[in-house]
Amino acid sequence: MPYLRDRAIVLRNEPFKEHDRKVVLFGIEHGLLEAVARGASRKEAKQAGHIVPMSEIEVLIAKGAVYDKLAVARLVEQHRAIRDRLGALAFVGSFFDLFERLQRPGIVDPGLYELLLDVLSIGESLPDEPSAERARLLWSAAALKLLDRIGLAPALSHCVSCRENVGESDAWMLPFDGTVACADCYRGLRTAHPNATCLAPTALTLLRFLRREPFGRVLLLTASTDVFAAASHAVSVTLQQAPLSKEPHGSETIFALLS
Ligand SMILES: [Zn+2]
C-alpha cells in the first residue's frame, strides 16, 4: 500500500461512520489532504488528541482505493491557547473555513502553509477579548493575504479603465471582476456595474496596508470603526467573486460571536 508523509495543519475534523473521524489537512508537500482516522471517535483512542483542528502534526497517510487512512499522527504543536479563547477561536476558525473553501486537491504552496502558521501565531497572541471590529479586520487581512497568494486579490493600485493611480479621492470597487475604477471612469461604468462599492481614500489605504503588512502591525493599527468596517466590507465583496465551494462563515460569524 503506498504511503505519503507530510507535516500538516488540521483544518477540520468530523465524525465519519460509527467510530471513525474524517480529518481535513493542509500539508506543506501535498496541499489539501483528507484522511480517515480509524477508531478516533472511541474514548480510548490515542490519536484523537493529535488531530484536533488548529494542531500542527506529522502524518503518515495510507492511500486507499475508496478513501485514504491516517496511519500515524504525531503532534508537533497543539496551539491550545486558541481553543481556550473565544475571540481567537472565532478569528482562526472562520479563516480556516475560508481557507479550505478556496483550496483544491493537488495545489501545493508552502507560502500558504506559512500563512496558516502566521494566522495561528497571531491567534495565540490576540488579547482575551478583541473587539468584533478588530477581529473582523484581522480576518479581512488574512483573507486578502490568502487571495493575494492564490492570485485572486483585487487590483488596488490603479484604475481598471484609465490605468491612473487611485487613492487620492473616492474610487469604486467593481463587483464580479475584482478591480477598482476612479470616480471619473466610474461615471461611464455605472450602468454596467450598478452594485459597485465606494471606497474612500482612507479605506483604500487601509486595504493596501492589510494586504502588505504583517499581522502584528494590523493588530496595533488605529482607525475609526467606520474605516475598519468599510475595508472589511470591501473584502467581503471581493470574496463574493471568488470561486468558493460554499459561502464562508467569515466575518459574520465573528460578529455574531463577539458582538
Ligand atoms: Zn480611471
PDB file of C-alpha atoms and ligand atoms in Angstrom:
ATOM      1  CA  MET A   1       0.000   0.000   0.000  1.00  0.00           C
ATOM      2  CA  PRO A   2       1.526   3.383  -0.962  1.00  0.00           C
ATOM      3  CA  TYR A   3       2.046   5.903   1.814  1.00  0.00           C
ATOM      4  CA  LEU A   4       2.603   9.609   1.900  1.00  0.00           C
ATOM      5  CA  ARG A   5       4.356  11.510   4.630  1.00  0.00           C
ATOM      6  CA  ASP A   6       3.854  15.195   5.396  1.00  0.00           C
ATOM      7  CA  ARG A   7       3.776  17.907   8.002  1.00  0.00           C
ATOM      8  CA  ALA A   8       0.276  19.349   8.074  1.00  0.00           C
ATOM      9  CA  ILE A   9      -2.162  21.628   9.842  1.00  0.00           C
ATOM     10  CA  VAL A  10      -5.560  20.225  10.826  1.00  0.00           C
ATOM     11  CA  LEU A  11      -8.277  22.350   9.223  1.00  0.00           C
ATOM     12  CA  ARG A  12     -11.306  20.273  10.177  1.00  0.00           C
ATOM     13  CA  ASN A  13     -12.225  17.039  11.849  1.00  0.00           C
ATOM     14  CA  GLU A  14     -15.685  15.466  11.785  1.00  0.00           C
ATOM     15  CA  PRO A  15     -17.396  12.173  12.669  1.00  0.00           C
ATOM     16  CA  PHE A  16     -17.195   9.503   9.986  1.00  0.00           C
ATOM     17  CA  LYS A  17     -19.072   6.226  10.336  1.00  0.00           C
ATOM     18  CA  GLU A  18     -19.570   4.930  13.855  1.00  0.00           C
ATOM     19  CA  HIS A  19     -16.148   5.166  15.481  1.00  0.00           C
ATOM     20  CA  ASP A  20     -14.016   6.991  12.920  1.00  0.00           C
ATOM     21  CA  ARG A  21     -13.262  10.595  12.144  1.00  0.00           C
ATOM     22  CA  LYS A  22     -12.585  12.304   8.834  1.00  0.00           C
ATOM     23  CA  VAL A  23      -9.697  14.779   9.022  1.00  0.00           C
ATOM     24  CA  VAL A  24      -9.063  17.579   6.529  1.00  0.00           C
ATOM     25  CA  LEU A  25      -5.447  18.749   6.498  1.00  0.00           C
ATOM     26  CA  PHE A  26      -3.223  21.152   4.638  1.00  0.00           C
ATOM     27  CA  GLY A  27       0.278  19.721   4.159  1.00  0.00           C
ATOM     28  CA  ILE A  28       3.491  21.502   3.215  1.00  0.00           C
ATOM     29  CA  GLU A  29       4.294  18.990   0.497  1.00  0.00           C
ATOM     30  CA  HIS A  30       0.849  17.801  -0.600  1.00  0.00           C
ATOM     31  CA  GLY A  31      -1.563  20.682  -0.017  1.00  0.00           C
ATOM     32  CA  LEU A  32      -5.134  19.726   0.797  1.00  0.00           C
ATOM     33  CA  LEU A  33      -5.473  16.207   2.186  1.00  0.00           C
ATOM     34  CA  GLU A  34      -8.384  14.201   3.518  1.00  0.00           C
ATOM     35  CA  ALA A  35      -7.955  11.023   5.532  1.00  0.00           C
ATOM     36  CA  VAL A  36      -9.997   8.811   7.811  1.00  0.00           C
ATOM     37  CA  ALA A  37      -8.682   8.222  11.328  1.00  0.00           C
ATOM     38  CA  ARG A  38      -9.989   4.773  12.215  1.00  0.00           C
ATOM     39  CA  GLY A  39     -11.377   4.425  15.726  1.00  0.00           C
ATOM     40  CA  ALA A  40     -10.593   8.061  16.564  1.00  0.00           C
ATOM     41  CA  SER A  41     -14.087   8.636  17.981  1.00  0.00           C
ATOM     42  CA  ARG A  42     -13.558   5.958  20.628  1.00  0.00           C
ATOM     43  CA  LYS A  43     -12.818   7.306  24.105  1.00  0.00           C
ATOM     44  CA  GLU A  44      -9.574   5.377  24.449  1.00  0.00           C
ATOM     45  CA  ALA A  45      -8.233   6.429  21.013  1.00  0.00           C
ATOM     46  CA  LYS A  46      -4.675   7.716  21.427  1.00  0.00           C
ATOM     47  CA  GLN A  47      -4.667   9.650  18.146  1.00  0.00           C
ATOM     48  CA  ALA A  48      -7.796  11.672  18.949  1.00  0.00           C
ATOM     49  CA  GLY A  49      -5.863  14.385  20.817  1.00  0.00           C
ATOM     50  CA  HIS A  50      -3.466  14.840  17.903  1.00  0.00           C
ATOM     51  CA  ILE A  51      -5.993  15.563  15.183  1.00  0.00           C
ATOM     52  CA  VAL A  52      -7.821  18.462  16.799  1.00  0.00           C
ATOM     53  CA  PRO A  53      -8.344  21.426  14.424  1.00  0.00           C
ATOM     54  CA  MET A  54      -5.531  24.033  14.525  1.00  0.00           C
ATOM     55  CA  SER A  55      -2.921  21.472  15.569  1.00  0.00           C
ATOM     56  CA  GLU A  56       0.229  21.054  13.516  1.00  0.00           C
ATOM     57  CA  ILE A  57       1.080  17.379  13.076  1.00  0.00           C
ATOM     58  CA  GLU A  58       3.393  14.965  11.249  1.00  0.00           C
ATOM     59  CA  VAL A  59       1.350  12.402   9.369  1.00  0.00           C
ATOM     60  CA  LEU A  60       1.715   9.161   7.528  1.00  0.00           C
ATOM     61  CA  ILE A  61      -1.270   8.531   5.265  1.00  0.00           C
ATOM     62  CA  ALA A  62      -2.042   5.201   3.608  1.00  0.00           C
ATOM     63  CA  LYS A  63      -3.520   5.724   0.148  1.00  0.00           C
ATOM     64  CA  GLY A  64      -6.690   3.676  -0.293  1.00  0.00           C
ATOM     65  CA  ALA A  65      -8.969   2.840  -3.200  1.00  0.00           C
ATOM     66  CA  VAL A  66     -12.079   4.314  -1.563  1.00  0.00           C
ATOM     67  CA  TYR A  67     -10.550   6.684   0.973  1.00  0.00           C
ATOM     68  CA  ASP A  68      -7.140   7.385   2.473  1.00  0.00           C
ATOM     69  CA  LYS A  69      -6.368   6.327   6.024  1.00  0.00           C
ATOM     70  CA  LEU A  70      -4.452   8.274   8.634  1.00  0.00           C
ATOM     71  CA  ALA A  71      -1.901   5.658   9.686  1.00  0.00           C
ATOM     72  CA  VAL A  72       0.205   7.786  12.038  1.00  0.00           C
ATOM     73  CA  ALA A  73      -0.289  11.269  13.506  1.00  0.00           C
ATOM     74  CA  ARG A  74       2.377  12.806  15.697  1.00  0.00           C
ATOM     75  CA  LEU A  75       1.730  16.121  17.401  1.00  0.00           C
ATOM     76  CA  VAL A  76       4.134  18.968  16.607  1.00  0.00           C
ATOM     77  CA  GLU A  77       2.273  21.914  18.158  1.00  0.00           C
ATOM     78  CA  GLN A  78      -1.240  21.971  19.538  1.00  0.00           C
ATOM     79  CA  HIS A  79      -1.883  25.765  19.610  1.00  0.00           C
ATOM     80  CA  ARG A  80      -4.077  25.139  22.593  1.00  0.00           C
ATOM     81  CA  ALA A  81      -4.267  28.811  23.641  1.00  0.00           C
ATOM     82  CA  ILE A  82      -6.505  29.497  20.622  1.00  0.00           C
ATOM     83  CA  ARG A  83      -9.147  26.950  21.549  1.00  0.00           C
ATOM     84  CA  ASP A  84      -9.423  28.336  25.067  1.00  0.00           C
ATOM     85  CA  ARG A  85     -10.392  31.859  23.965  1.00  0.00           C
ATOM     86  CA  LEU A  86     -13.500  32.806  22.037  1.00  0.00           C
ATOM     87  CA  GLY A  87     -12.007  35.772  20.134  1.00  0.00           C
ATOM     88  CA  ALA A  88      -9.035  33.769  18.876  1.00  0.00           C
ATOM     89  CA  LEU A  89     -11.223  30.787  18.083  1.00  0.00           C
ATOM     90  CA  ALA A  90     -13.671  32.924  16.071  1.00  0.00           C
ATOM     91  CA  PHE A  91     -10.835  34.518  14.083  1.00  0.00           C
ATOM     92  CA  VAL A  92      -8.802  31.391  13.341  1.00  0.00           C
ATOM     93  CA  GLY A  93     -11.820  29.074  12.948  1.00  0.00           C
ATOM     94  CA  SER A  94     -13.581  31.263  10.407  1.00  0.00           C
ATOM     95  CA  PHE A  95     -10.331  31.859   8.500  1.00  0.00           C
ATOM     96  CA  PHE A  96      -9.697  28.107   8.289  1.00  0.00           C
ATOM     97  CA  ASP A  97     -13.222  27.709   6.939  1.00  0.00           C
ATOM     98  CA  LEU A  98     -12.491  30.226   4.162  1.00  0.00           C
ATOM     99  CA  PHE A  99      -9.072  28.708   3.504  1.00  0.00           C
ATOM    100  CA  GLU A 100     -10.490  25.240   2.944  1.00  0.00           C
ATOM    101  CA  ARG A 101     -13.169  26.542   0.598  1.00  0.00           C
ATOM    102  CA  LEU A 102     -10.532  28.163  -1.622  1.00  0.00           C
ATOM    103  CA  GLN A 103      -8.291  25.098  -1.876  1.00  0.00           C
ATOM    104  CA  ARG A 104      -8.364  22.342  -4.451  1.00  0.00           C
ATOM    105  CA  PRO A 105      -6.617  18.983  -4.040  1.00  0.00           C
ATOM    106  CA  GLY A 106      -3.204  18.930  -5.707  1.00  0.00           C
ATOM    107  CA  ILE A 107      -2.408  22.626  -5.238  1.00  0.00           C
ATOM    108  CA  VAL A 108       0.840  22.733  -3.281  1.00  0.00           C
ATOM    109  CA  ASP A 109       2.185  26.007  -1.924  1.00  0.00           C
ATOM    110  CA  PRO A 110       4.495  26.298   1.092  1.00  0.00           C
ATOM    111  CA  GLY A 111       3.595  30.016   1.163  1.00  0.00           C
ATOM    112  CA  LEU A 112       0.012  29.070   2.018  1.00  0.00           C
ATOM    113  CA  TYR A 113       1.310  26.850   4.802  1.00  0.00           C
ATOM    114  CA  GLU A 114       3.288  29.824   6.145  1.00  0.00           C
ATOM    115  CA  LEU A 115       0.119  31.898   6.053  1.00  0.00           C
ATOM    116  CA  LEU A 116      -1.709  29.298   8.168  1.00  0.00           C
ATOM    117  CA  LEU A 117       1.165  29.329  10.674  1.00  0.00           C
ATOM    118  CA  ASP A 118       1.058  33.155  10.785  1.00  0.00           C
ATOM    119  CA  VAL A 119      -2.693  33.074  11.433  1.00  0.00           C
ATOM    120  CA  LEU A 120      -2.204  30.541  14.247  1.00  0.00           C
ATOM    121  CA  SER A 121       0.562  32.634  15.730  1.00  0.00           C
ATOM    122  CA  ILE A 122      -1.422  35.898  15.704  1.00  0.00           C
ATOM    123  CA  GLY A 123      -4.444  33.977  17.051  1.00  0.00           C
ATOM    124  CA  GLU A 124      -2.350  32.926  20.026  1.00  0.00           C
ATOM    125  CA  SER A 125      -1.192  36.471  20.683  1.00  0.00           C
ATOM    126  CA  LEU A 126      -4.650  38.087  20.457  1.00  0.00           C
ATOM    127  CA  PRO A 127      -5.907  39.810  23.591  1.00  0.00           C
ATOM    128  CA  ASP A 128      -8.525  37.841  25.514  1.00  0.00           C
ATOM    129  CA  GLU A 129     -11.452  39.895  24.279  1.00  0.00           C
ATOM    130  CA  PRO A 130     -10.680  41.595  20.950  1.00  0.00           C
ATOM    131  CA  SER A 131     -13.494  43.832  19.710  1.00  0.00           C
ATOM    132  CA  ALA A 132     -15.641  42.299  16.976  1.00  0.00           C
ATOM    133  CA  GLU A 133     -14.425  45.035  14.615  1.00  0.00           C
ATOM    134  CA  ARG A 134     -10.745  44.315  15.367  1.00  0.00           C
ATOM    135  CA  ALA A 135     -11.203  40.554  14.934  1.00  0.00           C
ATOM    136  CA  ARG A 136     -13.064  41.133  11.677  1.00  0.00           C
ATOM    137  CA  LEU A 137     -10.283  43.409  10.420  1.00  0.00           C
ATOM    138  CA  LEU A 138      -7.658  40.769  11.204  1.00  0.00           C
ATOM    139  CA  TRP A 139      -9.813  38.230   9.391  1.00  0.00           C
ATOM    140  CA  SER A 140     -10.035  40.578   6.407  1.00  0.00           C
ATOM    141  CA  ALA A 141      -6.237  40.981   6.415  1.00  0.00           C
ATOM    142  CA  ALA A 142      -5.831  37.195   6.443  1.00  0.00           C
ATOM    143  CA  ALA A 143      -8.412  36.818   3.649  1.00  0.00           C
ATOM    144  CA  LEU A 144      -6.620  39.439   1.499  1.00  0.00           C
ATOM    145  CA  LYS A 145      -3.259  37.724   2.013  1.00  0.00           C
ATOM    146  CA  LEU A 146      -4.851  34.426   1.034  1.00  0.00           C
ATOM    147  CA  LEU A 147      -6.463  35.916  -2.097  1.00  0.00           C
ATOM    148  CA  ASP A 148      -3.142  37.532  -2.963  1.00  0.00           C
ATOM    149  CA  ARG A 149      -1.317  34.205  -2.674  1.00  0.00           C
ATOM    150  CA  ILE A 150      -3.769  32.418  -4.965  1.00  0.00           C
ATOM    151  CA  GLY A 151      -3.932  35.289  -7.456  1.00  0.00           C
ATOM    152  CA  LEU A 152      -7.468  36.470  -6.721  1.00  0.00           C
ATOM    153  CA  ALA A 153      -6.823  39.671  -4.776  1.00  0.00           C
ATOM    154  CA  PRO A 154      -8.348  42.857  -6.178  1.00  0.00           C
ATOM    155  CA  ALA A 155      -6.075  45.302  -8.014  1.00  0.00           C
ATOM    156  CA  LEU A 156      -5.973  48.176  -5.550  1.00  0.00           C
ATOM    157  CA  SER A 157      -3.384  50.495  -7.059  1.00  0.00           C
ATOM    158  CA  HIS A 158      -4.759  51.751 -10.362  1.00  0.00           C
ATOM    159  CA  CYS A 159      -7.974  52.338 -12.236  1.00  0.00           C
ATOM    160  CA  VAL A 160      -9.037  49.428 -14.443  1.00  0.00           C
ATOM    161  CA  SER A 161     -10.056  51.792 -17.205  1.00  0.00           C
ATOM    162  CA  CYS A 162      -7.601  54.728 -17.449  1.00  0.00           C
ATOM    163  CA  ARG A 163      -4.735  52.971 -15.527  1.00  0.00           C
ATOM    164  CA  GLU A 164      -4.148  56.109 -13.428  1.00  0.00           C
ATOM    165  CA  ASN A 165      -3.276  55.594  -9.764  1.00  0.00           C
ATOM    166  CA  VAL A 166      -6.267  55.647  -7.443  1.00  0.00           C
ATOM    167  CA  GLY A 167      -6.386  56.658  -3.809  1.00  0.00           C
ATOM    168  CA  GLU A 168      -6.363  60.467  -3.895  1.00  0.00           C
ATOM    169  CA  SER A 169     -10.162  60.620  -3.994  1.00  0.00           C
ATOM    170  CA  ASP A 170     -13.041  58.150  -3.831  1.00  0.00           C
ATOM    171  CA  ALA A 171     -12.697  55.057  -6.006  1.00  0.00           C
ATOM    172  CA  TRP A 172     -15.168  52.305  -6.844  1.00  0.00           C
ATOM    173  CA  MET A 173     -14.645  48.601  -6.383  1.00  0.00           C
ATOM    174  CA  LEU A 174     -16.412  46.794  -9.207  1.00  0.00           C
ATOM    175  CA  PRO A 175     -18.167  43.562  -8.335  1.00  0.00           C
ATOM    176  CA  PHE A 176     -17.511  40.438 -10.454  1.00  0.00           C
ATOM    177  CA  ASP A 177     -14.027  41.321 -11.647  1.00  0.00           C
ATOM    178  CA  GLY A 178     -12.140  42.430  -8.522  1.00  0.00           C
ATOM    179  CA  THR A 179     -10.950  45.723  -9.946  1.00  0.00           C
ATOM    180  CA  VAL A 180     -11.134  49.369  -8.931  1.00  0.00           C
ATOM    181  CA  ALA A 181     -12.204  52.331 -11.062  1.00  0.00           C
ATOM    182  CA  CYS A 182     -11.507  56.020 -10.434  1.00  0.00           C
ATOM    183  CA  ALA A 183     -14.508  58.311  -9.932  1.00  0.00           C
ATOM    184  CA  ASP A 184     -14.199  59.793 -13.452  1.00  0.00           C
ATOM    185  CA  CYS A 185     -14.177  56.435 -15.198  1.00  0.00           C
ATOM    186  CA  TYR A 186     -16.855  55.024 -12.935  1.00  0.00           C
ATOM    187  CA  ARG A 187     -19.381  57.506 -14.366  1.00  0.00           C
ATOM    188  CA  GLY A 188     -19.145  55.624 -17.641  1.00  0.00           C
ATOM    189  CA  LEU A 189     -19.216  52.215 -15.978  1.00  0.00           C
ATOM    190  CA  ARG A 190     -22.078  52.809 -13.574  1.00  0.00           C
ATOM    191  CA  THR A 191     -24.746  51.251 -15.817  1.00  0.00           C
ATOM    192  CA  ALA A 192     -22.735  48.055 -16.234  1.00  0.00           C
ATOM    193  CA  HIS A 193     -21.828  47.945 -12.506  1.00  0.00           C
ATOM    194  CA  PRO A 194     -24.729  49.357 -10.508  1.00  0.00           C
ATOM    195  CA  ASN A 195     -23.613  47.489  -7.361  1.00  0.00           C
ATOM    196  CA  ALA A 196     -20.049  48.841  -7.144  1.00  0.00           C
ATOM    197  CA  THR A 197     -18.757  49.673  -3.656  1.00  0.00           C
ATOM    198  CA  CYS A 198     -17.474  53.188  -2.985  1.00  0.00           C
ATOM    199  CA  LEU A 199     -14.040  53.223  -1.343  1.00  0.00           C
ATOM    200  CA  ALA A 200     -12.905  56.400   0.368  1.00  0.00           C
ATOM    201  CA  PRO A 201      -9.125  57.074   0.207  1.00  0.00           C
ATOM    202  CA  THR A 202      -8.777  56.029   3.873  1.00  0.00           C
ATOM    203  CA  ALA A 203     -10.444  52.656   3.209  1.00  0.00           C
ATOM    204  CA  LEU A 204      -8.284  52.065   0.137  1.00  0.00           C
ATOM    205  CA  THR A 205      -5.128  52.901   2.095  1.00  0.00           C
ATOM    206  CA  LEU A 206      -6.231  50.538   4.846  1.00  0.00           C
ATOM    207  CA  LEU A 207      -6.875  47.724   2.345  1.00  0.00           C
ATOM    208  CA  ARG A 208      -3.384  48.105   0.915  1.00  0.00           C
ATOM    209  CA  PHE A 209      -1.950  48.102   4.425  1.00  0.00           C
ATOM    210  CA  LEU A 210      -3.844  44.913   5.358  1.00  0.00           C
ATOM    211  CA  ARG A 211      -2.599  43.174   2.268  1.00  0.00           C
ATOM    212  CA  ARG A 212       1.042  44.195   2.668  1.00  0.00           C
ATOM    213  CA  GLU A 213       1.844  44.389   6.362  1.00  0.00           C
ATOM    214  CA  PRO A 214       2.385  41.522   8.825  1.00  0.00           C
ATOM    215  CA  PHE A 215      -0.452  40.683  11.213  1.00  0.00           C
ATOM    216  CA  GLY A 216       1.391  42.168  14.185  1.00  0.00           C
ATOM    217  CA  ARG A 217       1.099  45.619  12.632  1.00  0.00           C
ATOM    218  CA  VAL A 218      -2.581  45.087  11.775  1.00  0.00           C
ATOM    219  CA  LEU A 219      -3.188  44.302  15.439  1.00  0.00           C
ATOM    220  CA  LEU A 220      -1.659  47.635  16.501  1.00  0.00           C
ATOM    221  CA  LEU A 221      -3.465  49.713  13.884  1.00  0.00           C
ATOM    222  CA  THR A 222      -5.740  52.539  14.976  1.00  0.00           C
ATOM    223  CA  ALA A 223      -8.526  53.952  12.803  1.00  0.00           C
ATOM    224  CA  SER A 224     -12.187  54.775  13.201  1.00  0.00           C
ATOM    225  CA  THR A 225     -14.700  51.939  13.334  1.00  0.00           C
ATOM    226  CA  ASP A 226     -16.234  53.239  10.090  1.00  0.00           C
ATOM    227  CA  VAL A 227     -12.940  52.885   8.199  1.00  0.00           C
ATOM    228  CA  PHE A 228     -12.417  49.382   9.644  1.00  0.00           C
ATOM    229  CA  ALA A 229     -15.948  48.451   8.569  1.00  0.00           C
ATOM    230  CA  ALA A 230     -15.504  49.870   5.040  1.00  0.00           C
ATOM    231  CA  ALA A 231     -12.311  47.874   4.480  1.00  0.00           C
ATOM    232  CA  SER A 232     -13.842  44.677   5.863  1.00  0.00           C
ATOM    233  CA  HIS A 233     -16.897  45.180   3.653  1.00  0.00           C
ATOM    234  CA  ALA A 234     -14.677  45.559   0.561  1.00  0.00           C
ATOM    235  CA  VAL A 235     -13.025  42.220   1.386  1.00  0.00           C
ATOM    236  CA  SER A 236     -16.453  40.568   1.699  1.00  0.00           C
ATOM    237  CA  VAL A 237     -17.383  41.978  -1.718  1.00  0.00           C
ATOM    238  CA  THR A 238     -14.173  40.565  -3.215  1.00  0.00           C
ATOM    239  CA  LEU A 239     -14.906  37.159  -1.729  1.00  0.00           C
ATOM    240  CA  GLN A 240     -18.311  37.106  -3.386  1.00  0.00           C
ATOM    241  CA  GLN A 241     -16.457  36.802  -6.699  1.00  0.00           C
ATOM    242  CA  ALA A 242     -14.017  34.129  -5.554  1.00  0.00           C
ATOM    243  CA  PRO A 243     -14.608  30.544  -6.716  1.00  0.00           C
ATOM    244  CA  LEU A 244     -15.822  29.257  -3.353  1.00  0.00           C
ATOM    245  CA  SER A 245     -17.432  25.857  -2.984  1.00  0.00           C
ATOM    246  CA  LYS A 246     -19.826  27.446  -0.464  1.00  0.00           C
ATOM    247  CA  GLU A 247     -20.083  30.851   1.112  1.00  0.00           C
ATOM    248  CA  PRO A 248     -17.682  31.003   4.083  1.00  0.00           C
ATOM    249  CA  HIS A 249     -18.920  31.730   7.622  1.00  0.00           C
ATOM    250  CA  GLY A 250     -16.401  34.567   7.630  1.00  0.00           C
ATOM    251  CA  SER A 251     -16.778  37.891   9.240  1.00  0.00           C
ATOM    252  CA  GLU A 252     -20.488  37.481  10.005  1.00  0.00           C
ATOM    253  CA  THR A 253     -19.624  34.599  12.353  1.00  0.00           C
ATOM    254  CA  ILE A 254     -17.047  36.754  14.082  1.00  0.00           C
ATOM    255  CA  PHE A 255     -19.640  39.474  14.653  1.00  0.00           C
ATOM    256  CA  ALA A 256     -22.220  37.009  15.917  1.00  0.00           C
ATOM    257  CA  LEU A 257     -19.756  35.512  18.388  1.00  0.00           C
ATOM    258  CA  LEU A 258     -18.065  38.659  19.651  1.00  0.00           C
ATOM    259  CA  SER A 259     -20.642  41.437  19.487  1.00  0.00           C
TER     260      SER A 259
HETATM  261 ZN    ZN B   1      -9.927  55.885 -14.364  1.00  0.00          ZN
END
